[in-house]
Coordinates of C-alpha atoms and ligand atoms in Angstrom, one line a residue:
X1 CA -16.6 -40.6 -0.5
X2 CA -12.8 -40.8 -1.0
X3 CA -10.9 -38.0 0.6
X4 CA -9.5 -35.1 -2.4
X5 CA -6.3 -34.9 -0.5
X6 CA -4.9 -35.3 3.0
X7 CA -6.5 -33.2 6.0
X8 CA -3.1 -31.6 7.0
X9 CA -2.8 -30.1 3.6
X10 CA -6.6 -28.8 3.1
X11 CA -6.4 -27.0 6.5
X12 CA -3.6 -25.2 4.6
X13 CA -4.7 -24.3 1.6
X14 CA -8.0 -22.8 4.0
X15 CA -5.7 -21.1 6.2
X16 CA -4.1 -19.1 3.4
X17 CA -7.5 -18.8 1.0
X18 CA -8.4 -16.9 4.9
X19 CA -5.6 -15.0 4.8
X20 CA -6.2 -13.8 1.0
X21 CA -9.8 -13.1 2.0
X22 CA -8.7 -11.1 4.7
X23 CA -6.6 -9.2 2.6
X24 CA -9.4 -8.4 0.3
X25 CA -7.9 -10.7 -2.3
X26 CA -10.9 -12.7 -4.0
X27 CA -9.5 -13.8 -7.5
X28 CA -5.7 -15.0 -8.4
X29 CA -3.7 -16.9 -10.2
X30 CA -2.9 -20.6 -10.0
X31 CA 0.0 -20.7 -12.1
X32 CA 2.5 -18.5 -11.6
X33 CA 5.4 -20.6 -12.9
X34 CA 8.2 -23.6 -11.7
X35 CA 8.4 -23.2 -8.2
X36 CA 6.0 -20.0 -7.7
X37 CA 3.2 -19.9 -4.9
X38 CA 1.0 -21.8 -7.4
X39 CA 2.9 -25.2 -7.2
X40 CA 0.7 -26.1 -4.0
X41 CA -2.3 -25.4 -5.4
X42 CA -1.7 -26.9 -8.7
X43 CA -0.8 -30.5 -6.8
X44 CA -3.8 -30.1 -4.8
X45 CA -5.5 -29.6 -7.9
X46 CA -4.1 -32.8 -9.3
X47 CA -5.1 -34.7 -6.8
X48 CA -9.1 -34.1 -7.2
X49 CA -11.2 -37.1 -8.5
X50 CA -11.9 -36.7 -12.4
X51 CA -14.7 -34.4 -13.7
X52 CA -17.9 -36.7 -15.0
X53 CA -18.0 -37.0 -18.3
X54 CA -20.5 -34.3 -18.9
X55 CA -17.8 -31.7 -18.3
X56 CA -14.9 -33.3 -19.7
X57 CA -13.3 -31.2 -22.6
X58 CA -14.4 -33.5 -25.0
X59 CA -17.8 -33.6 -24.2
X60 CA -18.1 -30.5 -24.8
X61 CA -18.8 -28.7 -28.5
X62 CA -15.8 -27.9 -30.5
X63 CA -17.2 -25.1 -33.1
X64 CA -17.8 -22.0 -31.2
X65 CA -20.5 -18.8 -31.6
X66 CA -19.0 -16.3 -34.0
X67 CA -18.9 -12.9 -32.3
X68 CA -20.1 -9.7 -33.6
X69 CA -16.7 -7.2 -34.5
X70 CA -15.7 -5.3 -31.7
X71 CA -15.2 -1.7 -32.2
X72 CA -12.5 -0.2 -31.8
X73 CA -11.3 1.2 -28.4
X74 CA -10.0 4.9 -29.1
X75 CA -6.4 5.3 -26.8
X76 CA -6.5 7.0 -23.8
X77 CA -5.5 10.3 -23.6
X78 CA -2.0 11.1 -22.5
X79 CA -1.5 12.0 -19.1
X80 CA -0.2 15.5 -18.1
X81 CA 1.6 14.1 -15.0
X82 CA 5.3 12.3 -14.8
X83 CA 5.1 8.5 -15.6
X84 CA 5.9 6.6 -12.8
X85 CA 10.2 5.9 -12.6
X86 CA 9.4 2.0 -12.7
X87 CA 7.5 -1.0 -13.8
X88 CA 3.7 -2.2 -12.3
X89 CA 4.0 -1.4 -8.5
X90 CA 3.3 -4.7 -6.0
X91 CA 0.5 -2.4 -4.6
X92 CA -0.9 -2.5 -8.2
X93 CA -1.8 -6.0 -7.7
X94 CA -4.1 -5.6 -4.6
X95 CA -8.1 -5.0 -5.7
X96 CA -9.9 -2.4 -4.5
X97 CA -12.6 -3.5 -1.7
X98 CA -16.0 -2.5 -1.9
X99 CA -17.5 -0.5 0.6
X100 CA -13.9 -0.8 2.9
X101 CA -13.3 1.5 5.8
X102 CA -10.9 1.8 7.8
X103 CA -12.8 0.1 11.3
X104 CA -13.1 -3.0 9.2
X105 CA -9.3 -2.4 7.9
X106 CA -8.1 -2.9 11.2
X107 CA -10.4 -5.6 12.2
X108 CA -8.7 -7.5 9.7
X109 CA -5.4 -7.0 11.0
X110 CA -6.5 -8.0 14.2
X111 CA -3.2 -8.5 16.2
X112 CA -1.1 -9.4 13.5
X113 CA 1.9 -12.3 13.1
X114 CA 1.8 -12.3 9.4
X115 CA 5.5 -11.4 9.3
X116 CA 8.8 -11.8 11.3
X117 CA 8.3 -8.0 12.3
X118 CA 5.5 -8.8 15.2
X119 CA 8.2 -10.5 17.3
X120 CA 9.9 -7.3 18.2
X121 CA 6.7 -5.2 18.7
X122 CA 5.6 -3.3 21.1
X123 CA 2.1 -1.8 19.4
X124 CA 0.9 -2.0 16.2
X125 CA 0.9 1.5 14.5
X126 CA -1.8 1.6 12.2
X127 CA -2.4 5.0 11.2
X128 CA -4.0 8.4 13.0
X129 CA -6.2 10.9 11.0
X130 CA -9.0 12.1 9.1
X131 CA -10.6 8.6 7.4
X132 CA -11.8 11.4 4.7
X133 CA -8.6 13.3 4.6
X134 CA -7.5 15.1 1.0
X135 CA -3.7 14.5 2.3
X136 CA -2.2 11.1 3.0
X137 CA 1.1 10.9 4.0
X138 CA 3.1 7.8 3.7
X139 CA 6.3 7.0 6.0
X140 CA 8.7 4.1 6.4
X141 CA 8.1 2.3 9.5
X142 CA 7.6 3.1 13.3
X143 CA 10.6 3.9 15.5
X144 CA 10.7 3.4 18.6
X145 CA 8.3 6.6 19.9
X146 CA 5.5 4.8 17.7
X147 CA 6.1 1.4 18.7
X148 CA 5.4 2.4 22.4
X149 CA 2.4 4.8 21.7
X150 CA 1.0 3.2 18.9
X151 CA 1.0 6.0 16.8
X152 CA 2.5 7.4 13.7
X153 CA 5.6 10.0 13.7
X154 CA 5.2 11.2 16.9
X155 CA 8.7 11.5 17.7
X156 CA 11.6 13.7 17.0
X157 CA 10.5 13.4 13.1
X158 CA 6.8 13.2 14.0
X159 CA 7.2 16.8 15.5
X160 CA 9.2 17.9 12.7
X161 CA 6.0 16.7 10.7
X162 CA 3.6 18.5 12.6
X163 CA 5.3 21.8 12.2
X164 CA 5.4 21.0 8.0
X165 CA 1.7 20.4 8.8
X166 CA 0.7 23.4 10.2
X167 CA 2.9 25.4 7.7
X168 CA 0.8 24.5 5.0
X169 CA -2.2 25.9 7.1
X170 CA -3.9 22.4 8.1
X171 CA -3.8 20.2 11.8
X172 CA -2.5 17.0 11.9
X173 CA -5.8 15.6 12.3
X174 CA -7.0 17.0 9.0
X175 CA -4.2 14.6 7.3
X176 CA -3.7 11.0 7.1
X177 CA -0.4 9.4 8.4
X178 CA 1.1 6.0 8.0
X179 CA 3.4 3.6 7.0
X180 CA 4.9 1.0 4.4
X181 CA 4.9 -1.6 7.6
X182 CA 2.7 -1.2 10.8
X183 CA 5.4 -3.0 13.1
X184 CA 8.6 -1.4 14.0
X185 CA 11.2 -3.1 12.2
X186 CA 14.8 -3.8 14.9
X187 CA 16.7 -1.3 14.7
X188 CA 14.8 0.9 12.8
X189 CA 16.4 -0.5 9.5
X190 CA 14.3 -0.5 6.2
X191 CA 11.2 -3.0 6.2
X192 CA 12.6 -6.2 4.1
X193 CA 10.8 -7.1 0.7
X194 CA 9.0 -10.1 2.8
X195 CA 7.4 -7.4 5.1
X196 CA 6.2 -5.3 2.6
X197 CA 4.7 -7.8 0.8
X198 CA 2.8 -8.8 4.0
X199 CA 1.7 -5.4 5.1
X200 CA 1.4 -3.4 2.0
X201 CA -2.2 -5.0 0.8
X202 CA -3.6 -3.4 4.2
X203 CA -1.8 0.2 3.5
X204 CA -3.7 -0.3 0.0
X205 CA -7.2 -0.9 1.4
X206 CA -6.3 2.0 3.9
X207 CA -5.1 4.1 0.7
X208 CA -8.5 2.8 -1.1
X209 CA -10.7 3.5 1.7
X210 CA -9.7 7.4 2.5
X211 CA -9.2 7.9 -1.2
X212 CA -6.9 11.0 -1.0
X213 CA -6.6 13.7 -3.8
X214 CA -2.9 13.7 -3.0
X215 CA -0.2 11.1 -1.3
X216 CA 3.0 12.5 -0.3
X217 CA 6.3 9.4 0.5
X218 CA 7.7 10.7 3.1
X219 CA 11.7 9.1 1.9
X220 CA 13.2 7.0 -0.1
X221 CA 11.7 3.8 1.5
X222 CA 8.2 5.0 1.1
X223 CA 8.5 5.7 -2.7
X224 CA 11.0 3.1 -3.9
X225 CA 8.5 0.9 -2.1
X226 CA 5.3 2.1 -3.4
X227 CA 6.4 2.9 -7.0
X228 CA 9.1 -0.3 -7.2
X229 CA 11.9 1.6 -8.6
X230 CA 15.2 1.4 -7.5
X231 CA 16.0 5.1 -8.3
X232 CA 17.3 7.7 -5.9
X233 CA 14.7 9.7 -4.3
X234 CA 16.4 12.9 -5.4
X235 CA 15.9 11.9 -9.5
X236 CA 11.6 12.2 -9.2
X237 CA 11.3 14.4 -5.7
X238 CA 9.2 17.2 -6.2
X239 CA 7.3 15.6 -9.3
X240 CA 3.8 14.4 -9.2
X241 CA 3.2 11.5 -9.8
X242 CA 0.1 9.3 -10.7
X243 CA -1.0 6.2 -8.6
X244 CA -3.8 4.2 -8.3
X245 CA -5.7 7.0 -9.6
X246 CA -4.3 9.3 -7.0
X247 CA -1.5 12.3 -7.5
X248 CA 1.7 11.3 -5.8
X249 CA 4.6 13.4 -4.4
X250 CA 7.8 12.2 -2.8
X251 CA 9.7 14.3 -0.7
X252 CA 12.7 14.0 1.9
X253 CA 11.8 11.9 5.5
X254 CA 11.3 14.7 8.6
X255 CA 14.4 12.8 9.9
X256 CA 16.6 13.1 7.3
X257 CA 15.8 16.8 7.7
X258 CA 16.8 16.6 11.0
X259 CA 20.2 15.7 9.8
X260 CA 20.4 17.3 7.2
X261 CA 18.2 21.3 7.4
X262 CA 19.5 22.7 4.2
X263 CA 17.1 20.4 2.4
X264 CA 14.1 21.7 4.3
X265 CA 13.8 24.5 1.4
X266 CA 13.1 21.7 -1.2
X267 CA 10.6 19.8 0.7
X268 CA 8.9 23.3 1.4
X269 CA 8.8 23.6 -2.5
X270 CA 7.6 20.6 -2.7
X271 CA 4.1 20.8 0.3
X272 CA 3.6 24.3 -1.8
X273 CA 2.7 22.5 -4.7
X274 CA 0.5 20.1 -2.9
X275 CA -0.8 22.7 -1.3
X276 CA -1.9 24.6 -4.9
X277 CA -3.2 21.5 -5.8
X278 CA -5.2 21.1 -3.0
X279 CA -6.3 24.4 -3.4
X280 CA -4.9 25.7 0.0
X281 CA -3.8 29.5 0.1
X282 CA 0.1 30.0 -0.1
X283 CA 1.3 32.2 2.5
X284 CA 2.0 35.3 1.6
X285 CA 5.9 36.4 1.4
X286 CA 7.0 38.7 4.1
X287 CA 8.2 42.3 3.0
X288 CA 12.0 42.9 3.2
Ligands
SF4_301 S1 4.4 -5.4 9.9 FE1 2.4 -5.6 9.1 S2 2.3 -7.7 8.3 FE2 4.1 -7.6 9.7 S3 3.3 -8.3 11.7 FE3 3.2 -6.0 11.6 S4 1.1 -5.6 10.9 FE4 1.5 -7.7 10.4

């Protein structure tokens, strides 16, 4: 039997079906354009032996079944929430998995090299918390605190965290905490689009997995990221927003706080409402 196309170029297309897979990816897209990720695929394609005859196009009958009239599909209601600032989000793309949790999650990132950020690593920071947590809370990327304990926010900002934690009447381990990217990035700049793009679909399945009643960004990185708008954090802070079927809040990063503590009051207004909406008791105000 002739070979479909050479071994070098099977092993491949196997490595990256793998990768999908592991990424909970199941169905795409072959054609995504001149020059987009389908052009492999489509020459591989072209390079298989012809179909037999039986399931050639014109074997097959040309009049077709009429179908009954489909009734129509009342629209759905408006939402009470803010739209979200921007088009689809990447994270939009990624299907849910069934039955996912958060062992297997991390079995499936295994030790990670699927982007330039592993080279500088130290440990992978892949999240801490409650797997059934109400409250997720998305950051940037690990500085350089996580990236040597392999933990989320734990620093300077991470305290600072803790202490917005407890204000609203909860422990850090009845929260969720993570970020865009699980490697610290060099010098603690932003993640690039290439890195997100790589990490994001196992922040999704984390996302999926815990299925939060509420997701706060911690910054401007977290949200722009997440809801793929180029807007400043300041224009939609404080505003929920719907995602994925989850309420979202951005607020300000702990460590922009630390540079700046006049905007601690706005982030405070902003955990109060997630904390009405998670039903938590708001502290009562002190008398004069
Ligand atoms: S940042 Fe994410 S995708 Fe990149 S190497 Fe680390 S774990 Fe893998």
């Amino acid at each position: 039997m002739p070979e479909r196309f050479p071994a070098s170029l099977q092993q491949k297309i196997e490595d990256r079906l793998r990768y999908y897979e592991d990424m909970g990816i199941r169905l795409f897209y072959t054609d995504r354009g001149p020059g987009g990720a389908g052009v492999a695929v489509r020459e591989a394609v072209a390079s298989f032996p012809p179909l037999p005859p039986v399931l050639q196009e014109t074997a097959l009958p040309k009049s077709t079944p009429k179908l009954a009239p489909m009734k129509a599909i009342p629209p759905p209601a408006p939402s009470p929430l803010v739209a979200p600032p921007a088009g689809a989000s990447l994270f939009e793309a990624v299907d849910k998995v069934k039955d996912d949790n958060l062992l297997k999650i991390r079995e499936d990132l295994g030790e990670c090299t699927r982007c330039k950020l592993h080279k500088g690593r130290n440990k992978i920071v892949f999240g801490d918390g409650n797997p059934k947590a109400q409250l997720v809370f998305v950051g940037e990327g690990p500085g350089a605190d996580e990236d040597m304990q392999g933990l989320p926010f734990v620093g300077r900002a991470g305290k600072l965290l803790t202490q917005m934690i407890e204000a609203m009447g909860l422990q850090r381990s009845d929260v969720y905490i993570c970020n865009v990217v699980k490697c610290r990035p060099p010098e603690n700049r932003a993640p690039e689009p290439d890195e997100v793009a790589a990490c994001s679909p196992f922040l999704m399945r984390q996302i999926d997995s815990i299925h939060p009643k509420v997701i706060v960004c911690l910054g401007a990185t977290a949200a722009k990221t997440i809801l793929n708008t180029t807007r400043g954090i300041s224009q939609f802070r404080g505003e929920w927003l719907e995602w994925r079927g989850h309420k979202l809040m951005a607020t300000y990063h702990p460590a922009y706080l630390l540079r700046n503590p006049p905007a601690k009051a706005d982030v405070w207004k902003d955990l109060q409402k997630v904390m009405a909406e998670l039903g938590l008791q708001l502290p009562k105000k002190s008398k004069a």
